[in-house]
Coordinates of C-alpha atoms and ligand atoms in Angstrom, one line a residue:
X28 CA 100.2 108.9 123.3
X29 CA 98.3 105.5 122.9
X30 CA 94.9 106.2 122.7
X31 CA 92.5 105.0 125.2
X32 CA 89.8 102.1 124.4
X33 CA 86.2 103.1 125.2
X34 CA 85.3 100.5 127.3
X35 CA 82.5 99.8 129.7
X36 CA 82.5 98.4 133.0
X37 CA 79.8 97.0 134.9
X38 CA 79.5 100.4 137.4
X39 CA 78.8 102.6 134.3
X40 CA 76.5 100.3 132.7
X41 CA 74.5 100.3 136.0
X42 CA 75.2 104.2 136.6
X43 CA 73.7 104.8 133.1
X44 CA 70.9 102.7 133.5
X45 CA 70.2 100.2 136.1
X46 CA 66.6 98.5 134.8
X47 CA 68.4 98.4 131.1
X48 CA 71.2 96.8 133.1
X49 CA 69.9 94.1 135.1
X50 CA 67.9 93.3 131.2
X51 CA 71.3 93.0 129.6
X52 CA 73.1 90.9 132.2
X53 CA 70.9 88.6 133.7
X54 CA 67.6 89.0 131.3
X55 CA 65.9 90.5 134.2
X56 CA 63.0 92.7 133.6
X57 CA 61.7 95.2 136.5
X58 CA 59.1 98.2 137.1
X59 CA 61.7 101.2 137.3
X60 CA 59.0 102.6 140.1
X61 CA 59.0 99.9 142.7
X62 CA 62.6 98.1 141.9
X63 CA 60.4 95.4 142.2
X64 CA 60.5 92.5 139.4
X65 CA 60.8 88.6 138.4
X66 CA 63.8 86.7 138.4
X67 CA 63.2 84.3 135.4
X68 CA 65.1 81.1 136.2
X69 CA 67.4 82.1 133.0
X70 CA 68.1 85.4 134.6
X71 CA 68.5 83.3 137.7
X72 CA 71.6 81.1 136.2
X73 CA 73.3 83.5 135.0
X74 CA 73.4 85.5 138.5
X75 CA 74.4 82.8 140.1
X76 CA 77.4 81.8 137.5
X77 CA 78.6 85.5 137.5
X78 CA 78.5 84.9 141.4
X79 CA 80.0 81.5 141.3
X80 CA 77.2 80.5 143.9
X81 CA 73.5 80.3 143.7
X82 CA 71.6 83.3 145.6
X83 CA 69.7 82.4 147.7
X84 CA 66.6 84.5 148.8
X85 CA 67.1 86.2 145.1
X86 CA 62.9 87.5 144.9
X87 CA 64.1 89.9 147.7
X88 CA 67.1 91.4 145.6
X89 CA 66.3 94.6 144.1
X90 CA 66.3 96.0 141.1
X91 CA 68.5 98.2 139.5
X92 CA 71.8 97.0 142.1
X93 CA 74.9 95.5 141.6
X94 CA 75.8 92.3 143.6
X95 CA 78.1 93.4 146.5
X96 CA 80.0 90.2 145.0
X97 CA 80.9 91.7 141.8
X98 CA 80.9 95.6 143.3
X99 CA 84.7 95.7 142.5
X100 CA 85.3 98.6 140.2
X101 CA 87.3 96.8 137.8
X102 CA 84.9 94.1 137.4
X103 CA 84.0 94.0 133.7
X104 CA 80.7 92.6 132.7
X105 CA 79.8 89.7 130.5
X106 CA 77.1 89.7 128.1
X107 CA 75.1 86.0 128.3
X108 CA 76.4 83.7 125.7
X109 CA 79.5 86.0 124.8
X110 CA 83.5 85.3 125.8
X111 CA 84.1 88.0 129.1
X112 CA 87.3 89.1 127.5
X113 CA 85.6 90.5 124.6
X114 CA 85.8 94.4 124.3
X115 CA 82.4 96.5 125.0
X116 CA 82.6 99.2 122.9
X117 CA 79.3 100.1 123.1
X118 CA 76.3 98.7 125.1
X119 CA 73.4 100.2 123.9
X120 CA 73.3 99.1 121.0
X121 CA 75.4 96.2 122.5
X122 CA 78.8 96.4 120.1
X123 CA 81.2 93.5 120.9
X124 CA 84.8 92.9 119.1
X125 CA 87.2 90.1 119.4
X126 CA 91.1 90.6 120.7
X127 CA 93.6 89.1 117.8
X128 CA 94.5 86.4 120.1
X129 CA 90.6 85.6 121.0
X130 CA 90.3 84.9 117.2
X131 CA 93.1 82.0 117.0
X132 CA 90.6 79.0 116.5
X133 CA 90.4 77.9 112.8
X134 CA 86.4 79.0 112.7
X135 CA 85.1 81.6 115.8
X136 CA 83.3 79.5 118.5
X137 CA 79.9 81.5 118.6
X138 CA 80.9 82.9 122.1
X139 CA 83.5 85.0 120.4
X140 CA 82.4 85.8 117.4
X141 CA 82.0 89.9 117.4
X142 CA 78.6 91.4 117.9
X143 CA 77.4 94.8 116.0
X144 CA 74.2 95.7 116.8
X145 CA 72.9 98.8 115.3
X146 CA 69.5 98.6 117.5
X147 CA 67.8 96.6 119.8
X148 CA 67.3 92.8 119.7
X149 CA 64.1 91.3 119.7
X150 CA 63.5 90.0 123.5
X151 CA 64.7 86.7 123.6
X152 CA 61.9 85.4 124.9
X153 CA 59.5 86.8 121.8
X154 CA 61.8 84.9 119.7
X155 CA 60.0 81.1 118.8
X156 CA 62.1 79.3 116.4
X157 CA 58.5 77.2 115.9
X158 CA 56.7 79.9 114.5
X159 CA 59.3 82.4 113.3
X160 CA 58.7 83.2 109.6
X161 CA 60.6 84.8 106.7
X162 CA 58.6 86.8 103.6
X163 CA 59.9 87.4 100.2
X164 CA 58.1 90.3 98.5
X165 CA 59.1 93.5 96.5
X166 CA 58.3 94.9 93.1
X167 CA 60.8 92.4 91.4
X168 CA 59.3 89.7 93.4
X169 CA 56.5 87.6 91.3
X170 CA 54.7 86.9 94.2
X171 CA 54.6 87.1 97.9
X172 CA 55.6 84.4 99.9
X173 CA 56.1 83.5 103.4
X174 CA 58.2 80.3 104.6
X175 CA 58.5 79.0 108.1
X176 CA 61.9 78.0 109.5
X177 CA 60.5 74.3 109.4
X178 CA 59.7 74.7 105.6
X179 CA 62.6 76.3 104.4
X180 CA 64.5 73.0 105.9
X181 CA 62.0 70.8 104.1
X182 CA 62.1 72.4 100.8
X183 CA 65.3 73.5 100.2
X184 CA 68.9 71.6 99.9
X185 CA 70.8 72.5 103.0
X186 CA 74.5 73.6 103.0
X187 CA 77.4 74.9 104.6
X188 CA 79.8 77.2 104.0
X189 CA 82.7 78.6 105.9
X190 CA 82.1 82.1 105.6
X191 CA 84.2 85.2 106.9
X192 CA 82.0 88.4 108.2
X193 CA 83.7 91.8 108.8
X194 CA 82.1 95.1 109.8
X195 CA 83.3 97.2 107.1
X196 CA 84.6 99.8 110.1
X197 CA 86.9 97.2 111.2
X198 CA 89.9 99.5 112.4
X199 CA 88.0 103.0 112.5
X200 CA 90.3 103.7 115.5
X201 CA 93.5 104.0 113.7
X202 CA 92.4 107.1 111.5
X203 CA 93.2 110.8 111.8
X204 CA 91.6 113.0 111.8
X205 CA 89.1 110.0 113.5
X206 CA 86.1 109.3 112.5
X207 CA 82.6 108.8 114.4
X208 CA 81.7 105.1 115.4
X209 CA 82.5 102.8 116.9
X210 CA 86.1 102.6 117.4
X211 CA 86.7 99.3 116.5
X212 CA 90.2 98.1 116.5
X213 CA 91.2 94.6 114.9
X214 CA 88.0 92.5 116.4
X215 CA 85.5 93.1 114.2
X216 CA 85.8 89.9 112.1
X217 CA 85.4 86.6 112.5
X218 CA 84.9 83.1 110.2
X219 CA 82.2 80.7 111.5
X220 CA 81.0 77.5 109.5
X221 CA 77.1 78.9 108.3
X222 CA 74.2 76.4 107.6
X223 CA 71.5 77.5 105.9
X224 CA 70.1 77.4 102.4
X225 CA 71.3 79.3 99.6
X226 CA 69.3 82.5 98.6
X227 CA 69.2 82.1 95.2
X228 CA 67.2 78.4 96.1
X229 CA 64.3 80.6 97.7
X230 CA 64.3 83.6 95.1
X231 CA 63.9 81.3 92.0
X232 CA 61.0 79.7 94.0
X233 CA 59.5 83.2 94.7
X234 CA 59.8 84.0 91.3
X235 CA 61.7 87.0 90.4
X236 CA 61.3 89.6 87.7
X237 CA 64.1 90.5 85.2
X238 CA 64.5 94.1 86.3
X239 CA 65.4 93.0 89.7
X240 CA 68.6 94.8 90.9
X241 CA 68.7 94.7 94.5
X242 CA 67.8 92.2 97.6
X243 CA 67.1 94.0 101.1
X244 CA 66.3 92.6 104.2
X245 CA 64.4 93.9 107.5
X246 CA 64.7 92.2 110.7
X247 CA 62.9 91.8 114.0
X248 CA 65.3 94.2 116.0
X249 CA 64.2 97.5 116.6
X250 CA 65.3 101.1 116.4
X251 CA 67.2 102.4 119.6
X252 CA 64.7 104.9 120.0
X253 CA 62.3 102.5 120.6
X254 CA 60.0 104.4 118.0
X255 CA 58.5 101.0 116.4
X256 CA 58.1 103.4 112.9
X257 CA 62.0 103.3 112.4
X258 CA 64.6 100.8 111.4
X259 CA 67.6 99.9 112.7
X260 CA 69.2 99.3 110.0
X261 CA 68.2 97.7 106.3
X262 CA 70.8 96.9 104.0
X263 CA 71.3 94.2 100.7
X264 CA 73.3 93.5 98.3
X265 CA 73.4 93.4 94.3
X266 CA 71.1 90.4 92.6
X267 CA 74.4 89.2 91.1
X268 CA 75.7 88.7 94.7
X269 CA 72.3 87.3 96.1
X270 CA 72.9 84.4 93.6
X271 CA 76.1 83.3 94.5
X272 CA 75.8 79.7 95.4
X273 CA 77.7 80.7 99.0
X274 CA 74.9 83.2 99.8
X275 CA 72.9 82.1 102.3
X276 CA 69.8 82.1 104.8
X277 CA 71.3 80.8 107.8
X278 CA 69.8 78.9 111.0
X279 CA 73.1 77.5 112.4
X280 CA 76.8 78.4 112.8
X281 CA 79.4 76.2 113.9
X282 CA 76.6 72.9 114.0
X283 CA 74.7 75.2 116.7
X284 CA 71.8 77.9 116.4
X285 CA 73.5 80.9 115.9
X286 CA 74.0 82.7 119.0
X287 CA 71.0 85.7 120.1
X288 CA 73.1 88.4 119.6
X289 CA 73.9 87.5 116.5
X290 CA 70.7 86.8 114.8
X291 CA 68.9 84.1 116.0
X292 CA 66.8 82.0 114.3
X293 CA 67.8 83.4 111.2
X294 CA 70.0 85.7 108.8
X295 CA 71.4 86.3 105.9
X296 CA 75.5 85.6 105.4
X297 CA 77.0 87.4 102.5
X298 CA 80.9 86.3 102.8
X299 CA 83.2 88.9 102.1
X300 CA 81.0 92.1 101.9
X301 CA 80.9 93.9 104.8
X302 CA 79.0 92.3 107.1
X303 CA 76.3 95.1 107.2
X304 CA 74.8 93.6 104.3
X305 CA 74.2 89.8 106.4
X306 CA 70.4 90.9 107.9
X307 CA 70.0 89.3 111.5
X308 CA 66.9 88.3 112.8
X309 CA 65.8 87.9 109.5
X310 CA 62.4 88.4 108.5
X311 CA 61.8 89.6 105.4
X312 CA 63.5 89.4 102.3
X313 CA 62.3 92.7 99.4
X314 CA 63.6 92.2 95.6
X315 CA 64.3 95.3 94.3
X316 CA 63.9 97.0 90.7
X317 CA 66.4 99.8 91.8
X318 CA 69.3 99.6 94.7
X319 CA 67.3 98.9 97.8
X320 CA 66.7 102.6 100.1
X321 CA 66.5 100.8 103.7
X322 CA 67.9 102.6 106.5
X323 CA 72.2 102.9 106.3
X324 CA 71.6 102.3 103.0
X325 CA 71.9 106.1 102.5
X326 CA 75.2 107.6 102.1
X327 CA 77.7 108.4 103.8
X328 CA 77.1 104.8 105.7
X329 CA 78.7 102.0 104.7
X330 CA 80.1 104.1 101.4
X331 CA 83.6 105.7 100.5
X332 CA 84.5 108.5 98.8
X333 CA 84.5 107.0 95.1
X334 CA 87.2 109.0 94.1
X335 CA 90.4 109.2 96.9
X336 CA 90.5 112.3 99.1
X337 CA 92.8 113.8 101.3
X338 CA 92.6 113.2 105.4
X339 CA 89.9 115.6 106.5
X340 CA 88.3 117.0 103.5
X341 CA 84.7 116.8 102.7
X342 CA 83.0 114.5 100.5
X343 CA 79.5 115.5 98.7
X344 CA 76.7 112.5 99.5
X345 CA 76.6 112.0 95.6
X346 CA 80.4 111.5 95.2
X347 CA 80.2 108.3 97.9
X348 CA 80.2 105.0 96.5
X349 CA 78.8 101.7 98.3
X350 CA 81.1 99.5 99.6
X351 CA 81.1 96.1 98.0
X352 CA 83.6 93.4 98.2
X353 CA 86.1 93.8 101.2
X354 CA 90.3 94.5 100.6
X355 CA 92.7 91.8 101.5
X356 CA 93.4 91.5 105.2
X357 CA 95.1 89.8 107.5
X358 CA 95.5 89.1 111.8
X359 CA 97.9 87.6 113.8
X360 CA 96.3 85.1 116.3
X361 CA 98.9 83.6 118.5
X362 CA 101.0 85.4 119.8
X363 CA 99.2 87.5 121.9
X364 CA 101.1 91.1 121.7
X365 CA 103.5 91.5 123.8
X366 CA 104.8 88.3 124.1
X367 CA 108.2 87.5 125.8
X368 CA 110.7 84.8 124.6
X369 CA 114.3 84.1 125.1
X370 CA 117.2 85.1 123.0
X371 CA 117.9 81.2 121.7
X372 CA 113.9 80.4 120.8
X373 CA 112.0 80.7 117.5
X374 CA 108.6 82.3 117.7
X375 CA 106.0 80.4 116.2
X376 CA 102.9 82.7 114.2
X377 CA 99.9 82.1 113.5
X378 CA 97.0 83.8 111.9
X379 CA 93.9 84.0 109.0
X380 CA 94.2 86.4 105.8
X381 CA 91.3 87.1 103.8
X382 CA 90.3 89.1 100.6
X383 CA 86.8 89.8 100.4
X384 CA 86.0 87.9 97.0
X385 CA 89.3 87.0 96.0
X386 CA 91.6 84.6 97.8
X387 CA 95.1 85.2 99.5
X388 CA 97.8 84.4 97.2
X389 CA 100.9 84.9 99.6
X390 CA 101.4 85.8 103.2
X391 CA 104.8 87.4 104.5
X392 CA 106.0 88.5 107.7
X393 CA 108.6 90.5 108.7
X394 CA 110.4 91.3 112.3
X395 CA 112.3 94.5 111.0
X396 CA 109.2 96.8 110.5
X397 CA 108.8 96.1 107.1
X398 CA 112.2 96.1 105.2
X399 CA 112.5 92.5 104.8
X400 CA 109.7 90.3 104.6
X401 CA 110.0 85.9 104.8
X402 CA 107.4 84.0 103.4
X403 CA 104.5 82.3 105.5
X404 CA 103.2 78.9 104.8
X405 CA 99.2 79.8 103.6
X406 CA 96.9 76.9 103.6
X407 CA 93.9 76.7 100.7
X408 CA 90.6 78.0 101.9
X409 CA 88.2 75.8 103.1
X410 CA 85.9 77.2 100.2
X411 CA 85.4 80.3 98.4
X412 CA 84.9 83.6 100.6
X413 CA 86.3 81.4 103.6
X414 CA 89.5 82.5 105.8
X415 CA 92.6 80.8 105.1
X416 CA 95.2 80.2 108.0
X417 CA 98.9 81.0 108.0
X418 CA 102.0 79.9 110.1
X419 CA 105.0 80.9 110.4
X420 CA 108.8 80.5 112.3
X421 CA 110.9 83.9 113.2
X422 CA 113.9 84.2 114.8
X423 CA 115.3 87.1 117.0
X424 CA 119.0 88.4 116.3
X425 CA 119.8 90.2 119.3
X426 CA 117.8 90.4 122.9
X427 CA 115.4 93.7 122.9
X428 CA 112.1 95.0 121.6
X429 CA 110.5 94.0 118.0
X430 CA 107.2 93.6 116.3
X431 CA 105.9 91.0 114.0
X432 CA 104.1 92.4 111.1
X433 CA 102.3 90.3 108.5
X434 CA 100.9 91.1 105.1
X435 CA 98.8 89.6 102.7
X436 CA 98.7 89.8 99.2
X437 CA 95.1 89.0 96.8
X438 CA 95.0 86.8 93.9
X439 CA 94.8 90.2 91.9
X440 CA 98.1 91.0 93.6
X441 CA 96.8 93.8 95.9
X442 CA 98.9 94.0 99.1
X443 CA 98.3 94.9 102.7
X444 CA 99.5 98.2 103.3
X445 CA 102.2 99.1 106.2
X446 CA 100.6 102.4 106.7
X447 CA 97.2 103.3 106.8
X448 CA 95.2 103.1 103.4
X449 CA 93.1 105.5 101.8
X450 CA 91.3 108.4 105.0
X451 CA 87.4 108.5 104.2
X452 CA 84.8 110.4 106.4
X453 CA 83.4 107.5 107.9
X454 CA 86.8 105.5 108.8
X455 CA 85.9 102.0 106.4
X456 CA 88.4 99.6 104.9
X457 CA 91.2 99.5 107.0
X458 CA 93.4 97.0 106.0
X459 CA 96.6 98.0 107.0
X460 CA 99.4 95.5 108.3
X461 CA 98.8 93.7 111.8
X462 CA 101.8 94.1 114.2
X463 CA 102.0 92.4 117.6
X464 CA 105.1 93.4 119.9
X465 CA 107.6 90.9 121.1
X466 CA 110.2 91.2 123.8
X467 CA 113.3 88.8 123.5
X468 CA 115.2 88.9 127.2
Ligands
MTE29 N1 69.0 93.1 111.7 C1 70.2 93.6 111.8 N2 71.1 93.0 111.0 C2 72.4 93.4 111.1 C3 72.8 94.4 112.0 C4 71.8 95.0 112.8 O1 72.1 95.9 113.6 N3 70.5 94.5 112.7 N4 74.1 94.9 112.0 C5 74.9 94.7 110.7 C6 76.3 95.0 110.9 S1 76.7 96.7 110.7 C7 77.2 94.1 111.0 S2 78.9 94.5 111.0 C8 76.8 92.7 111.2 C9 77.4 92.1 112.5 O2 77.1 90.8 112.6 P1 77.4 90.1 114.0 O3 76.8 90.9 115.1 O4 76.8 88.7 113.9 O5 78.9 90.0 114.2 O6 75.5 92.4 111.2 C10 74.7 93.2 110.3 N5 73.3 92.8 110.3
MO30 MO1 79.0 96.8 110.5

């Protein structure tokens, strides 16, 4: 009765559309009428690693067709710059999550850090890190002002944070009665190192008023419809949170530029909020005198029922309350499930736990489905709003079939649940308990 993944591979990405195909894989762009088109030298590469051979006499190769060396069915497709095990859940927009055991590093490389894209990216090649500006403006703002990427280096102290970003539908797929989205199982997290300058540096240089309330952003992606008089999505947060000394306007992650689909040249990180409110391709920032009205800022996205409900029932727009700091939550990285050891080893554990703006306080796990728990060893974060790792020893009395489960527990003593928490329309804030399985033979 497990329920299946949506995932995508390479023959229904092509079967869908072939010209938005070859654009996603390989960067290639094509007339739709003569098949015809231009292999850029990028789109080039990237054929020709996917092949694991240069092709040769490539200008001939049409449009729209899948290289008879990747025509196997199964053959899952890679999106340029991302890890290929990650899972597609969607690919237009492109939606990307993590495996548990993809997210074991102490900070997420950039090629597999998750990917939620509510429209479409700026081309890559319209993107000029040169001439790429950000504006501040908004009737809280006391004046308009636009900064280069160059200039907000110059005139602003630089700093970095390690910074945890979650989709706040991290683990729709576990509700019932489910809910529409993308069914995102564990992935949709990860903790990179963010460099940027704070928020709170540029706003006091802007000016702003006292009856500011709000900070939204609008970026350079646009609307899947393609109608240029839509936004994909624009979202903020609370002044109180825009001045947090972690908030930032971020040009690198992990010492690099921050990878395409995740925002390049620019965005916002807000740590510990869902990560809906961290604007990519960032390009202008509004200051609010009431909470901001962008698109998804409407309910029922990104908002819960303010008052509990029962699975299934319906919830009025005006009883839904905007999601704010994230609930304490943890993953087991290594093992991978379904790991296999013998009767006289100890499995090591490891793992992050995280609690939106609080920290972890303790970390448990437990091999008898939660009626005994043993402590984990948690390490300090790095800094506030940052992941902190655990590890663990278990032991196995008997050969057969368990699970590791692992809880965490906030510094306001809020605990992972075992079950699912609290059903809402729109399937947010699942937090409940990790579990890998574990055979011991
Ligand atoms: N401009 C823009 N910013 C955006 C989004 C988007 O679609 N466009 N998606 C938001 C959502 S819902 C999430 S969960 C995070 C995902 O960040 P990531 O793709 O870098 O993991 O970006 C947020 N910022
Ligand atoms: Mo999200």
């Amino acid at each position: 009765m497990k329920k299946q993944k949506k995932t995508i591979g390479l023959h229904e990405l092509y079967q869908k559309d072939p010209i938005e195909a070859d654009r996603l894989l390989w960067g290639r762009e094509s007339d739709p009428e003569t098949r015809r088109g231009f292999l850029k030298k990028g789109a080039l590469l990237a054929l020709g690693a996917a092949l694991g051979a240069p092709m040769v006499h490539a200008e001939n190769f049409p449009a729209g067709m899948i290289p008879a060396g990747l025509a196997d069915a199964n053959t899952p497709f890679q999106i340029p710059g991302k890890h290929p095990d990650l899972i597609v859940l969607n690919d237009k927009p492109i939606n990307l999550e993590t495996p548990a055991h993809l997210l074991d590093d102490k900070l997420t490389p950039g090629d597999k850090f998750f990917v939620r894209n509510n429209g479409l990216p700026p081309e890559e090649s319209d993107i000029d890190v040169n001439t790429w500006t950000l504006t501040i403006e908004g009737e809280s703002a006391r004046q308009k002002k636009t900064y280069t990427i160059q200039e907000l280096k110059e005139r602003f102290q630089e700093h970095t944070y390690q910074l945890v970003l979650e989709c706040g539908g991290n683990g729709r797929s576990e509700f019932n009665p489910p809910a529409k989205g993308n069914q995102w199982s564990t992935g949709a997290v990860g903790c990179a190192a963010w460099t940027g300058v704070r928020l709170k540096d540029v706003l006091e240089d802007v000016g702003i008023k006292s009856n500011a309330v709000y900070v939204g952003y609008y970026g350079k992606d646009r609307h899947v419809s393609g109608n240029p008089e839509k936004e994909a999505i624009s979202r903020g947060v609370p002044v109180e949170k825009a001045m947090q000394e972690e908030s930032l306007i971020a040009w690198a992650m992990n010492g690099q530029p921050i990878p395409y689909q995740n925002g390049h040249p620019l965005r916002l990180v807000f740590g510990g909020w869902p990560a809906s409110c961290s604007g990519k391709w960032l390009s202008k920032i509004v200051v609010r005198d009431r909470v901001h009205d962008g698109a998804k800022m409407e309910a029922p996205s990104y908002r819960v029922p303010c008052n509990p409900v029962g699975p299934g029932e319906k919830v009025k727009d005006e009883d839904m309350c905007i999601i704010e700091s994230m609930p304490v939550k943890s993953l087991i990285t290594y093992p991978k499930t379904g790991a296999t050891l013998k009767l006289s080893q100890q499995l090591p554990i490891r793992g992050h736990a995280w609690a939106g703006e609080l920290s972890v306080e303790k970390m448990e796990v437990s091999t008898d489905f939660g009626a005994t728990w043993q402590p984990a060893n948690l390490q300090k974060a790095a800094n506030r709003l940052s992941w902190q790792h655990f590890d663990a020893k278990v032991s196995f009395p008997e050969r057969g079939y368990y699970e590791v489960w692992a809880k965490a527990t906030d510094s306001e003593g809020h605990a992972q649940p075992m079950i699912l928490p609290g059903w809402n329309p729109k399937g947010y804030l699942n937090n409940a308990c990790h579990r890998i399985a574990v055979k011991v033979v």
